[in-house]
Each structure stands twice: as structure tokens, then as C-alpha cells.
Coordinates of C-alpha atoms in Angstrom, one line a residue:
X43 CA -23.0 16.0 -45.0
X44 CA -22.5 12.2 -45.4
X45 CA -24.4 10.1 -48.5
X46 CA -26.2 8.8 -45.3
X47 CA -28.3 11.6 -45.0
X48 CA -28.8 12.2 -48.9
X49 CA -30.7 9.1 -49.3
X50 CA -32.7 8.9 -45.7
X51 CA -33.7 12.6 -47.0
X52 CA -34.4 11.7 -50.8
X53 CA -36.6 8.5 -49.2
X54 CA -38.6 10.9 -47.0
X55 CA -39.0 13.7 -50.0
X56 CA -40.7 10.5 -52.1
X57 CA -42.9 9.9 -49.8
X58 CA -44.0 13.7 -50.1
X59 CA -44.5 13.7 -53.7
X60 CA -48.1 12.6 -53.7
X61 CA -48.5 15.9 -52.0
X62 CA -46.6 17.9 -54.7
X63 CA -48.2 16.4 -57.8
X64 CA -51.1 18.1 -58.5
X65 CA -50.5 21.6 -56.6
X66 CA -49.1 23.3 -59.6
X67 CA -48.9 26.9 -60.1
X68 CA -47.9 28.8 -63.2
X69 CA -44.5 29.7 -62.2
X70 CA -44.1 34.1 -62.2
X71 CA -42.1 35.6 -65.3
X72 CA -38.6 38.0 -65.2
X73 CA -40.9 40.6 -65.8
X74 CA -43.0 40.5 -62.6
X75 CA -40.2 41.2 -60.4
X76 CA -39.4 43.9 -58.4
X77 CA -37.5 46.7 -59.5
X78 CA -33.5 46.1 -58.8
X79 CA -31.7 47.7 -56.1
X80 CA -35.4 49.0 -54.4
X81 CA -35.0 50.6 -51.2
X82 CA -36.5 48.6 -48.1
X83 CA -36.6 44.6 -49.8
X84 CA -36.1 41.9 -47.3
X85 CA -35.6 38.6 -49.2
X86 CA -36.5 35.3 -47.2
X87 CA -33.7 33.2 -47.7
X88 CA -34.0 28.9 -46.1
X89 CA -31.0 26.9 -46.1
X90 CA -31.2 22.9 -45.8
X91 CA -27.7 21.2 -45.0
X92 CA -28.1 22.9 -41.9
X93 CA -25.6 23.1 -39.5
X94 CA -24.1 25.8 -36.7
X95 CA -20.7 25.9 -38.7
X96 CA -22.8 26.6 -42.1
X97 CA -25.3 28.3 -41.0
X98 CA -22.6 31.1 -39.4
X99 CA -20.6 31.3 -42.7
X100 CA -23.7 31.6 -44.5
X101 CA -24.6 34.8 -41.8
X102 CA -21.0 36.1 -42.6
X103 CA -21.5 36.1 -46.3
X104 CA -25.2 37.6 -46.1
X105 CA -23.5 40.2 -44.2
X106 CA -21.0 41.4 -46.5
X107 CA -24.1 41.3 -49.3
X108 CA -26.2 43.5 -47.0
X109 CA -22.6 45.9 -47.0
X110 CA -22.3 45.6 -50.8
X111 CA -26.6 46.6 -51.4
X112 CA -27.6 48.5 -48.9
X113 CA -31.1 49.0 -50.1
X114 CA -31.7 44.8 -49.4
X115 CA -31.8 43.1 -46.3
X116 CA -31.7 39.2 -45.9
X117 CA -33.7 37.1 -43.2
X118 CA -32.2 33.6 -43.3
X119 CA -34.1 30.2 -42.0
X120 CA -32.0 27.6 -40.7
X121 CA -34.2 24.8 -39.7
X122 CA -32.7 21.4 -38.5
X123 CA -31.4 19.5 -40.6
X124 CA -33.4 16.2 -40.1
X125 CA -36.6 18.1 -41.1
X126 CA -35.2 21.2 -43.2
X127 CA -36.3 20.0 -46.7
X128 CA -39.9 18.6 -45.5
X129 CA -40.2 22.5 -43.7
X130 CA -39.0 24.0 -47.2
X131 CA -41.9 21.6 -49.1
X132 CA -44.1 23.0 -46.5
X133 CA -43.4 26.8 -47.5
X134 CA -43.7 26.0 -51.0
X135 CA -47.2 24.6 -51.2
X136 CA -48.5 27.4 -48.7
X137 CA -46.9 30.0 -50.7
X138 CA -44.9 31.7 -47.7
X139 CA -42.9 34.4 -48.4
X140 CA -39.6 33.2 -50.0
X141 CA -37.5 34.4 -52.0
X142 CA -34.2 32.7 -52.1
X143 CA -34.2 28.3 -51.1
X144 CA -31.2 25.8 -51.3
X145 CA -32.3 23.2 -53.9
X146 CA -31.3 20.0 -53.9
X147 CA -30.7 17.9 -57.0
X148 CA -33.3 15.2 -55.4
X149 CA -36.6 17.4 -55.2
X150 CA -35.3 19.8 -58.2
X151 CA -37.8 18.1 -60.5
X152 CA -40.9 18.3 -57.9
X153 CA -40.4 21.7 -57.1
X154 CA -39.9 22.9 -60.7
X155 CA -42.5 20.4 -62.0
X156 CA -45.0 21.8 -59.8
X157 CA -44.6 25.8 -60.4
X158 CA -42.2 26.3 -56.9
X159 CA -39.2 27.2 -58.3
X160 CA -38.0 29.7 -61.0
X161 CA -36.3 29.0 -64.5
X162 CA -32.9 31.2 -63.9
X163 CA -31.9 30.5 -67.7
X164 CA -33.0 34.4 -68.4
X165 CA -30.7 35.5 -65.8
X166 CA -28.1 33.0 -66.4
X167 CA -28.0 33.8 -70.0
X168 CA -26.6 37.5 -68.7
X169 CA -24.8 36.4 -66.1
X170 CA -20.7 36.7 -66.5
X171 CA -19.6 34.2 -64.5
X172 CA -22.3 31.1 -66.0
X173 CA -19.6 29.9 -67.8
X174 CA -16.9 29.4 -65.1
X175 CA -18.8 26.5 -63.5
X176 CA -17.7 23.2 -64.6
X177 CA -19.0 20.8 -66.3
X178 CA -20.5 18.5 -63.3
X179 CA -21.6 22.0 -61.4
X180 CA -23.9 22.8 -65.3
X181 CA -25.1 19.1 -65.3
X182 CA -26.0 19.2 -62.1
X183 CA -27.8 22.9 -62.4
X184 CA -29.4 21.8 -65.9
X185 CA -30.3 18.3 -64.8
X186 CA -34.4 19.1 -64.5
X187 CA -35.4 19.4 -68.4
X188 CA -32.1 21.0 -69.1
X189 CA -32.7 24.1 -67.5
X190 CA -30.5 26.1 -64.9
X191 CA -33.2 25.8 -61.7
X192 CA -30.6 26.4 -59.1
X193 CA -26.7 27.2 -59.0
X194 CA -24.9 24.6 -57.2
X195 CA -23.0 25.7 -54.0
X196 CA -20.7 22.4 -53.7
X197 CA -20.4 19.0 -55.0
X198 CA -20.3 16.2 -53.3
X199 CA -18.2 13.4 -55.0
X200 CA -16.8 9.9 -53.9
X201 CA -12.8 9.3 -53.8
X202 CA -10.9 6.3 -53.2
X203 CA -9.5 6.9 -49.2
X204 CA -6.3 4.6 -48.4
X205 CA -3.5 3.8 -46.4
X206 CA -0.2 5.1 -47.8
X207 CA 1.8 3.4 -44.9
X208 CA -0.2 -0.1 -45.4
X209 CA 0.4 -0.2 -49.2
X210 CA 3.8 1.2 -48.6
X211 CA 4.2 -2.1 -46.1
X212 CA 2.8 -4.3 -48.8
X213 CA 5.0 -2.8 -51.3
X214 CA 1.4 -2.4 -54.3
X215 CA 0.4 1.0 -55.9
X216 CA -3.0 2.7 -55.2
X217 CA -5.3 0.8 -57.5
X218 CA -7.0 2.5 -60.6
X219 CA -9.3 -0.2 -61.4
X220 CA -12.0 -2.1 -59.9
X221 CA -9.5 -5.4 -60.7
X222 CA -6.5 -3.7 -58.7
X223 CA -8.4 -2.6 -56.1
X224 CA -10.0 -6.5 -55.1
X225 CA -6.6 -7.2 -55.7
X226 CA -5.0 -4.8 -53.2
X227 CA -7.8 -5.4 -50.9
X228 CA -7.1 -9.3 -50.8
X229 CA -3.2 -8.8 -50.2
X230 CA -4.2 -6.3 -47.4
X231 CA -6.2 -8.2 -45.2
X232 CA -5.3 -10.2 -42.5
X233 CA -8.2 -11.4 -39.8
X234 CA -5.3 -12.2 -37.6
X235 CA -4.6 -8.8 -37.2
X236 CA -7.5 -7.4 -37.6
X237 CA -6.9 -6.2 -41.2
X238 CA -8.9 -5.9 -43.9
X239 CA -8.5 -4.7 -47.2
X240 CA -11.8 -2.7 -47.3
X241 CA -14.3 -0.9 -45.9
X242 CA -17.4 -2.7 -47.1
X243 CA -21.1 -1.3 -46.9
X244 CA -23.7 -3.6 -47.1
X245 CA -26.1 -1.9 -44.7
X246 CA -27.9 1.3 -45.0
X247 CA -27.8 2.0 -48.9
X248 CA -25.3 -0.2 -49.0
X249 CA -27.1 -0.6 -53.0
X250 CA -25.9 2.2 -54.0
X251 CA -22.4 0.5 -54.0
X252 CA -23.8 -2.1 -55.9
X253 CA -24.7 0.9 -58.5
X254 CA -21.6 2.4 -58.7
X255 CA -20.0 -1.0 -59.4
X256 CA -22.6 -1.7 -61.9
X257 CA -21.9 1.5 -63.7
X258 CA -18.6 1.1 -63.8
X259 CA -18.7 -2.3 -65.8
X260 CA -21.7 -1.0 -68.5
X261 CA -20.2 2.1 -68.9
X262 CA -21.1 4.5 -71.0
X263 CA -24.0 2.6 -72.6
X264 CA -25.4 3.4 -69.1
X265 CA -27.9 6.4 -69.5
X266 CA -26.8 8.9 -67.5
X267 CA -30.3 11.2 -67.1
X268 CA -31.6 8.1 -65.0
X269 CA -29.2 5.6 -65.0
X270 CA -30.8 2.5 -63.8
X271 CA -32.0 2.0 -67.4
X272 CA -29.6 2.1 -70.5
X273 CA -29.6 3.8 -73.6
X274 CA -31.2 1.4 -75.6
X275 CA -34.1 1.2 -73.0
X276 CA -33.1 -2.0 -71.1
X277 CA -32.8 -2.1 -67.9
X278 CA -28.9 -1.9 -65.8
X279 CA -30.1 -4.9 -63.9
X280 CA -30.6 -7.2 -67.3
X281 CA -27.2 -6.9 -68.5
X282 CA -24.0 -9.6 -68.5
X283 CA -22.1 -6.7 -67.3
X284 CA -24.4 -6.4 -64.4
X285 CA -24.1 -9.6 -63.7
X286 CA -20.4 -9.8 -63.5
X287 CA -19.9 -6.5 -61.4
X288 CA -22.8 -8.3 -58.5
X289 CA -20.4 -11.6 -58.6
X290 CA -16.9 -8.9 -58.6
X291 CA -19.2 -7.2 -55.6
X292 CA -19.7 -10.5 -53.6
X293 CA -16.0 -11.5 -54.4
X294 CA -14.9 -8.1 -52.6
X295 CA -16.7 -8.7 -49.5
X296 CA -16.3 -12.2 -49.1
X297 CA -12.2 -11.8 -49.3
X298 CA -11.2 -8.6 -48.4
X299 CA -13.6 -6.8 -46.2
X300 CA -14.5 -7.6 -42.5
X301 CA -17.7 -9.9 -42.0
X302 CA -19.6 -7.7 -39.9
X303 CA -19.5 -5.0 -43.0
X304 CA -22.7 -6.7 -44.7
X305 CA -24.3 -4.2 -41.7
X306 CA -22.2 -1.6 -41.4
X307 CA -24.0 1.8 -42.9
X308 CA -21.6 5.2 -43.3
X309 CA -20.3 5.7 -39.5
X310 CA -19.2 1.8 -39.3
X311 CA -17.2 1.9 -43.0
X312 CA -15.9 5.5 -41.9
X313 CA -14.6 4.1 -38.3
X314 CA -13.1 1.2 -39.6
X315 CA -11.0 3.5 -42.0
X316 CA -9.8 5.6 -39.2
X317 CA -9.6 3.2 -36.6
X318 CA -7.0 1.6 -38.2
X319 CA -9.0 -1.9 -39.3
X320 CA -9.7 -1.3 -43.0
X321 CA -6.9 -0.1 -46.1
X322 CA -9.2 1.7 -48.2
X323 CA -12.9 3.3 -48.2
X324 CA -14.8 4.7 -51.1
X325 CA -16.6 8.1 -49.4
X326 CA -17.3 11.7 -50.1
X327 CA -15.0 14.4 -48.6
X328 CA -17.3 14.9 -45.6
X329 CA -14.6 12.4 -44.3
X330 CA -11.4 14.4 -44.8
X331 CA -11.9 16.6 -41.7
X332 CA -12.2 13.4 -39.5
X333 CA -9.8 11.8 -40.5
X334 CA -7.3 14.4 -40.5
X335 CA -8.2 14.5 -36.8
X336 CA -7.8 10.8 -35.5
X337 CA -5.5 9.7 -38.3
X338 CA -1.7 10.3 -38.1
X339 CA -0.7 12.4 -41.0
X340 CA 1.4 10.9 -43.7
X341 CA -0.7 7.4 -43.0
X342 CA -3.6 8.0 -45.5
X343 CA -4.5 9.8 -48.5
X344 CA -7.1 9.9 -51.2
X345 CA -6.9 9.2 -55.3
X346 CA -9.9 9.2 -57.8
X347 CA -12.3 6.4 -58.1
X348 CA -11.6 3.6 -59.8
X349 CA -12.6 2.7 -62.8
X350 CA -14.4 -0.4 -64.3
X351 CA -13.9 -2.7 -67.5
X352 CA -15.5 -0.1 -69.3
X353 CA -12.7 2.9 -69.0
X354 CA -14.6 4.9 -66.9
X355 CA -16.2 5.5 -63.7
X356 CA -19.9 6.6 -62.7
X357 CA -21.4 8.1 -60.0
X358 CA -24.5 10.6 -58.6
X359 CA -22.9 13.5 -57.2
X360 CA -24.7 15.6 -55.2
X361 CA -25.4 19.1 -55.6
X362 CA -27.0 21.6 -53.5
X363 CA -27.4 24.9 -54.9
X364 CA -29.2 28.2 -54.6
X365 CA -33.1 28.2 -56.4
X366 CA -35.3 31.3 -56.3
X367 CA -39.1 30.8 -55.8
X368 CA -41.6 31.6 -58.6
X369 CA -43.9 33.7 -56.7
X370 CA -40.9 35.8 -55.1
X371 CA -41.6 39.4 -55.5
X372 CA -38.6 40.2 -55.3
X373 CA -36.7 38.5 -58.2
X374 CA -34.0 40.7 -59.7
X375 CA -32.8 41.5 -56.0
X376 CA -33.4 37.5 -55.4
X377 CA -31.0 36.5 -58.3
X378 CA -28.4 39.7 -57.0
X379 CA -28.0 37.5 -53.9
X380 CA -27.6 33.9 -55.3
X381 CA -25.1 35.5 -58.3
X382 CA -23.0 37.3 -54.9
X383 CA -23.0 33.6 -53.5
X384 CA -22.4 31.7 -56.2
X385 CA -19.2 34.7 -57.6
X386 CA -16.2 32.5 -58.3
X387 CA -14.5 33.8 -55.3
X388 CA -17.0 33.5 -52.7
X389 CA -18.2 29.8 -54.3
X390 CA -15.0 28.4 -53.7
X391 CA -14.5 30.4 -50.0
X392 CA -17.7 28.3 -49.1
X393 CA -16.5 25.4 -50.9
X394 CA -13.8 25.4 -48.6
X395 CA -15.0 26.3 -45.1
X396 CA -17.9 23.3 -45.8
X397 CA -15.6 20.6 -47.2
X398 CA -17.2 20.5 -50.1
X399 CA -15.8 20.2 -54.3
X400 CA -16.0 23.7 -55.4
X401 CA -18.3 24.4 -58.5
X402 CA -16.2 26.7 -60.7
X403 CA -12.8 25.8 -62.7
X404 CA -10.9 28.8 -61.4
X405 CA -10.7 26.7 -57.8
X406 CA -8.4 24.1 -59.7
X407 CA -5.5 26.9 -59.7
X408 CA -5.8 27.7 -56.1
X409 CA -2.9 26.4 -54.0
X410 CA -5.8 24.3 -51.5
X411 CA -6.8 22.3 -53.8
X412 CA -3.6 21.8 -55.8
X413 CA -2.4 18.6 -53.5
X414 CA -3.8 17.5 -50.4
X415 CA -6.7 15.3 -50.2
X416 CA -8.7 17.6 -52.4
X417 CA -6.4 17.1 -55.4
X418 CA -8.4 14.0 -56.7
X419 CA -11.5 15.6 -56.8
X420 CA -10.4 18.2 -59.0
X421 CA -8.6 15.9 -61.0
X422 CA -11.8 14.1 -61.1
X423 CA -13.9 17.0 -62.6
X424 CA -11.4 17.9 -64.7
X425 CA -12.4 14.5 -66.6
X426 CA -16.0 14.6 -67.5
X427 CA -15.4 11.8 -69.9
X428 CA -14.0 9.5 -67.7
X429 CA -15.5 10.1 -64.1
X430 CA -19.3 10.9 -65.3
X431 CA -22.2 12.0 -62.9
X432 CA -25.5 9.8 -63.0
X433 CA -28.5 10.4 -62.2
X434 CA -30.8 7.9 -60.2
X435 CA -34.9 7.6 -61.4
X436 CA -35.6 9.6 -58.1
X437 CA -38.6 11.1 -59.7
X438 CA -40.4 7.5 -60.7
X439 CA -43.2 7.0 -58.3
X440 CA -41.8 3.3 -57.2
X441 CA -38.4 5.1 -56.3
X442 CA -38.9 5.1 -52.5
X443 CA -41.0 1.8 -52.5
X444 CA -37.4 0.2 -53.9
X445 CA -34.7 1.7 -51.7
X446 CA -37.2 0.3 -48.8
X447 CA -36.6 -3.3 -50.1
X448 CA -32.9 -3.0 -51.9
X449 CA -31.0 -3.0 -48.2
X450 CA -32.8 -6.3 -47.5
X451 CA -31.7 -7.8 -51.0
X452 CA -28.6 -7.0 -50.8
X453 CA -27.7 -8.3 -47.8
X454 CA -29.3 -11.6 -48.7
X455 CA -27.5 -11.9 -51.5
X456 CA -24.3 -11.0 -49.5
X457 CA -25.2 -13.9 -47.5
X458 CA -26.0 -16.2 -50.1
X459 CA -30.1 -16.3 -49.4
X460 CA -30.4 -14.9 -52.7
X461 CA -28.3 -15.6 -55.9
X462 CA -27.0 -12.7 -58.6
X463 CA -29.3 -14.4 -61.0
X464 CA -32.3 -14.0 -58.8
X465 CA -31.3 -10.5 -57.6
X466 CA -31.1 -9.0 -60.6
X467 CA -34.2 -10.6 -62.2
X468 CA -36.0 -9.1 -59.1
X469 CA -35.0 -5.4 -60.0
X470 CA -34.8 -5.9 -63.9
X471 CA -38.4 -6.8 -62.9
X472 CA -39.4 -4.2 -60.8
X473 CA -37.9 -1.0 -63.4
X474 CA -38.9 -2.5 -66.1
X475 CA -42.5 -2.6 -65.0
X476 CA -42.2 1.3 -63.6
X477 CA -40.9 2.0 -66.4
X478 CA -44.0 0.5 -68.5
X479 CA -46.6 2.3 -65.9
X480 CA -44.2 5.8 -66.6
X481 CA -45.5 5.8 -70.1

């Protein structure tokens, strides 16, 4: 699944938590569950990053749980994908039977906040295998009032895509910076050829690339539990830094990305990357399958994110992961199936058949993710301290109210209608005054 859909599903779970917020139920303890291993249980299990690839995996793996407890069956809901986390809302506030739900790090904080979901720290605490997730897979799990609510099932994580055979042409390195990579991108492009240096997105979310640039040059003075503020309460957007990285931004575009980028959203950035018209694209690995289709091999490959002025590089990574409801009745046989799915072994099997950046350290010796296009993401994880997750203010009530006006800001200060001064004054603005109202 591509960051498009994260954020046109985050926006429409916003909009639902005015329906959340107030429907609170005390959330069931341990000691209410079912006995373990009863004959006769049928858990309800929902999936949302629906697909018919994902889905069938998921079947095969619920079938060799069924083989392993024979006393519990498991009825899985697939809805599609468009509408799967509104139809999970749904089931929560009526209180249908539930049992097992994929969680995403978005509506973790409205489900737990409002009684839905269970804390799995007593079952975590016992559980052997806790400590084999890394440490993005535990932030990500802990994220909602540092508590385990769900165990992620993937990541997904940004990597620098490029052309090998381009830079090799040019005779540069992959860049490691934000500096080498406006660099590379200027020496790359070449209108009369229909060459460009890279694959710009200043449509659909296109802000959140204005984020991630912003990170990268405040660093780790950013806070990272919701990172559009920093740790001495300020906002991102009231910072030199900030400043800089919007001018460094509108320097990229301007002279080494194609004009028409300031609307392209993820299919346009993507195409241009495998079509041949862009050097480089900053994307999650939902694109490795594609372009290991339409892309000759030994023309392209991927390396970490780059890194800002600061020394490291930021960004949200997503992470889906298996929740139990709090008004299952059948909790210990509940947490027997998401500890089966989330077993080292079978985590990283799933990891791998959904393209995904397994959750647990043990997948960093397996030969798949050794080289290949997969090797920077584990060399990513492997560096909490340079390549740090964020978290966006997703739970602030003017969240969704922002995202609706940030696409039209962006682009008018892509196209000069709106300076970096006046930009960022706008937002500084804006989170500052949630912020105030939050209190």
C-alpha cells in the first residue's frame, strides 16, 4: 500500500473522531477472558490493507493456526480497502463481535482512547518473542501512551530509489545528504532529453515532503511523539531551519525536477521513475515490485534516505499491526493468534510475500534482505539514532481541517503565490493556536 492511501485514509478516520470521542467504554481486564485452548471458540478476526494477494496469505496462515489449535477456529473479514477502516470504526462503536482487528498507527489513539482496543502489555510482558522486534516495530506498537496496543505486522519506510546506470553516465555517487542529492539532481537533468534529476511531489500530500525536509534540517530538537512541534514547545514551522529546508525545497523543484511535478501525487512521481524521465524518487517499498517489472534490472537501485544538516534523517513510518478488542470474550485464545502471526518466523514470511520491512531483528540475517533493494531498509532500522520515526499530531482536532488546505499552500508557494515567509507564518499560526485550544 502506497503513502497515498495512508493519508486519504488518516483524513477520512479525522473526520470520524467526533463520533469516537465520547463513546467510551471501560476496556475488559486479562482476567475476563476465556479460558485458553477452549473447545468450540471462533475468534472474528478484520483485516484493513485489504487486498486478494493479502487477504489469501492471511487465509493460508489462519489455516496452519487452525492445524496447530484445533480447539479455535478463525472467521476473517476482508472488506475493501477504500472503506475497511471506517467498516472496522463501525464494529467498534456497535460492539460486534471481534476479537482480533489490524490497527493502524493513525486511529491507535481513538480506539484505545475510547475503550475499543485492549492494553496487550500483560501479555507482552510474558511473551518470548517481545523482545525480538526492533526498535521502530516497539515505537510504533508503544506509540499510544507508551503502551503495546497492537503488534506491528510490517513497516512501511521511505528509501532513496535511483538510477545506477544514469549516475554511472554522470560519473557522481548516490547522494547521502539533502546537499548531494540537489546536487546530483541538477547535474541529472536535462529538459532536452526529457531528464530530470527528480521525481518531485507537489500534489496530493505533496506536504509531507515538505516535512520530511523540515525534519531533516531541525533534527533531533524535533519532538518525535508529534513532531510538528519541537521540544521546547515551538512550533517546526517557526524555526530558521524551517525556513532554510522550504527555500532547499523550492530550489529542488525549480532546478531539478520536471514542471508538471508541482501536481503530480504518488502514481505520477512513481511513473516518472520507471518510465525512464526522473534519476531518483523518495518512496516506500510498495514500489519495488513495479519496478522490478518495467525497469531493466541492473538500471536502478535503492539506498537509505538522506540526511539533513542535522546528521540525521526523520520520517513517520507506518505500521499496521494486530490489536485485540476489549470486549473480546475470547482474549487468551485472541492473543494465541496475534502471538502465531506476529512469531519471528511467520512475521517476516508475511513481511516478505506483502513487500513490507519486517518487524523483528532476526530478518536482518536472512539472505532476502541481505542485498537487494531491501538491504537499505534494514540498514535503516538498524540505526534508530540516525534514521528516527516521527509522529504527526494526527490526534489534534484541526489535523484533518490542515491536510485539506496544506496541498493548496504548497503548491502556491511552489509557484511563487506565496513566499516561505508567509507559508510558514501561516502554519506556525495555525499549530500554535491548536496547540493553545489542546490545553
Amino acid at each position: 500500500m502506497g503513502f497515498r492511501s495512508w493519508i486519504s485514509v488518516a483524513l477520512q478516520l479525522t473526520m470520524a473522531t467526533a463520533l469516537l470521542v465520547g463513546c467510551s467504554q471501560p476496556a475488559a481486564t486479562p482476567d475476563s477472558a476465556s479460558p485458553s485452548g477452549a473447545n468450540g471458540v471462533t475468534l472474528k478476526m478484520v483485516e484493513s490493507i485489504t487486498s486478494p494477494q493479502r487477504t489469501a496469505l492471511l487465509k493460508e496462515m489462519l489455516a496452519q493456526f487452525e492445524a496447530k489449535n484445533p480447539g479455535i477456529k478463525v472467521d476473517l473479514i476482508s472488506p475493501p480497502f477504500e472503506g475497511a477502516d471506517q467498516k472496522i470504526t463501525q464494529m467498534l462503536m456497535a460492539k460486534e463481535e471481534l476479537d482480533v482487528l489490524e490497527v493502524r498507527e493513525f486511529n491507535a489513539k481513538q480506539f484505545s482512547m475510547n475503550g475499543f482496543i485492549e492494553n496487550l502489555k500483560p501479555y507482552t510482558e510474558k511473551w518470548k518473542n517481545y523482545d525480538q522486534l526492533t526498535d521502530v516495530a516497539k515505537r510504533r506498537a508503544t506509540w499510544v501512551d507508551k503502551a503495546p496496543y497492537y503488534i506491528p505486522n510490517g513497516l512501511y519506510q521511505r528509501v532513496l530509489y535511483y538510477r545506477t546506470d544514469w549516475f554511472k553516465e554522470a560519473g557522481i555517487e548516490v547522494p547521502k545528504t539533502w546537499d548531494e542529492l540537489l546536487v546530483a539532481a541538477k547535474k541529472l537533468t536535462d529538459p532536452t532529453k526529457n531528464r530530470y534529476g527528480y521525481s518531485f511531489r507537489g500534489g496530493a500530500t505533496g506536504w509531507d515532503y515538505a516535512l520530511i525536509t523540515m525534519w531533516a534540517y531541525n533534527g533531533t530538537e524535533v519532538d518525535a511523539d508529534s513532531a510538528f512541534f519541537m521540544k521546547d514547545g515551538r512550533t517546526l514551522f517557526s524555526t530558521p531551519q524551517s525556513l532554510e529546508a522550504m527555500q532547499y525545497y523550492k530550489q529542488l523543484y525549480k532546478e531539478g525536477s520536471p514542471k508538471d511535478s508541482v501536481s503530480w501525487g504518488f502514481q505520477e512521481m512513481v511513473q516518472g521513475f520507471v518510465a525512464g524521465s526522473t534519476a531518483m524518487l523518495i518512496q516506500d517499498p510498495d514500489v519495488i515490485d513495479g519496478a522490478k517489472e518495467k525497469m531493466q534490472e541492473g538500471t536502478w537501485a535503492t539506498a537509505p534516505i538522506p540526511i539533513g544538516p542535522s546528521g540525521v534523517a526523520q520520517q513517520v513510518v507506518g505500521g499496521p499491526g494486530w490489536g485485540m478488542t476489549s470486549y473480546s470474550k475470547h482474549k487468551e485464545e485472541a492473543w494465541k493468534l496475534i502471538e502465531f502471526l506476529s512469531d519471528p518466523e511467520q512475521s517476516t514470511h508475511f513481511a516478505k510475500k506483502t513487500s513490507t520491512i519486517p518487524v523483528v531483528k532476526s530478518a536482518a540475517e536472512d539472505e532476502f534482505y541481505k542485498t537487494g533493494y531491501f538491504q537499505p531498509f534494514i540498514e535503516m532500522s538498524q540505526q534508530p539514532t540516525k534514521f528516527l520515526d516521527v509522529s504527526r499530531p494526527v490526534d489534534y482536532k484541526g489535523w484533518g481541517a490542515w491536510q485539506s488546505t496544506a496541498d493548496k499552500d504548497i503548491q502556491s508557494f511552489l509557484l511563487d503565490q506565496l513566499t516561505a515567509e508567509d507559508l510558514l507564518k501561516k502554519w506556525d499560526q495555525y499549530w500554535t493556536k491548536e496547540k493553545a485550544e489542546r490545553k
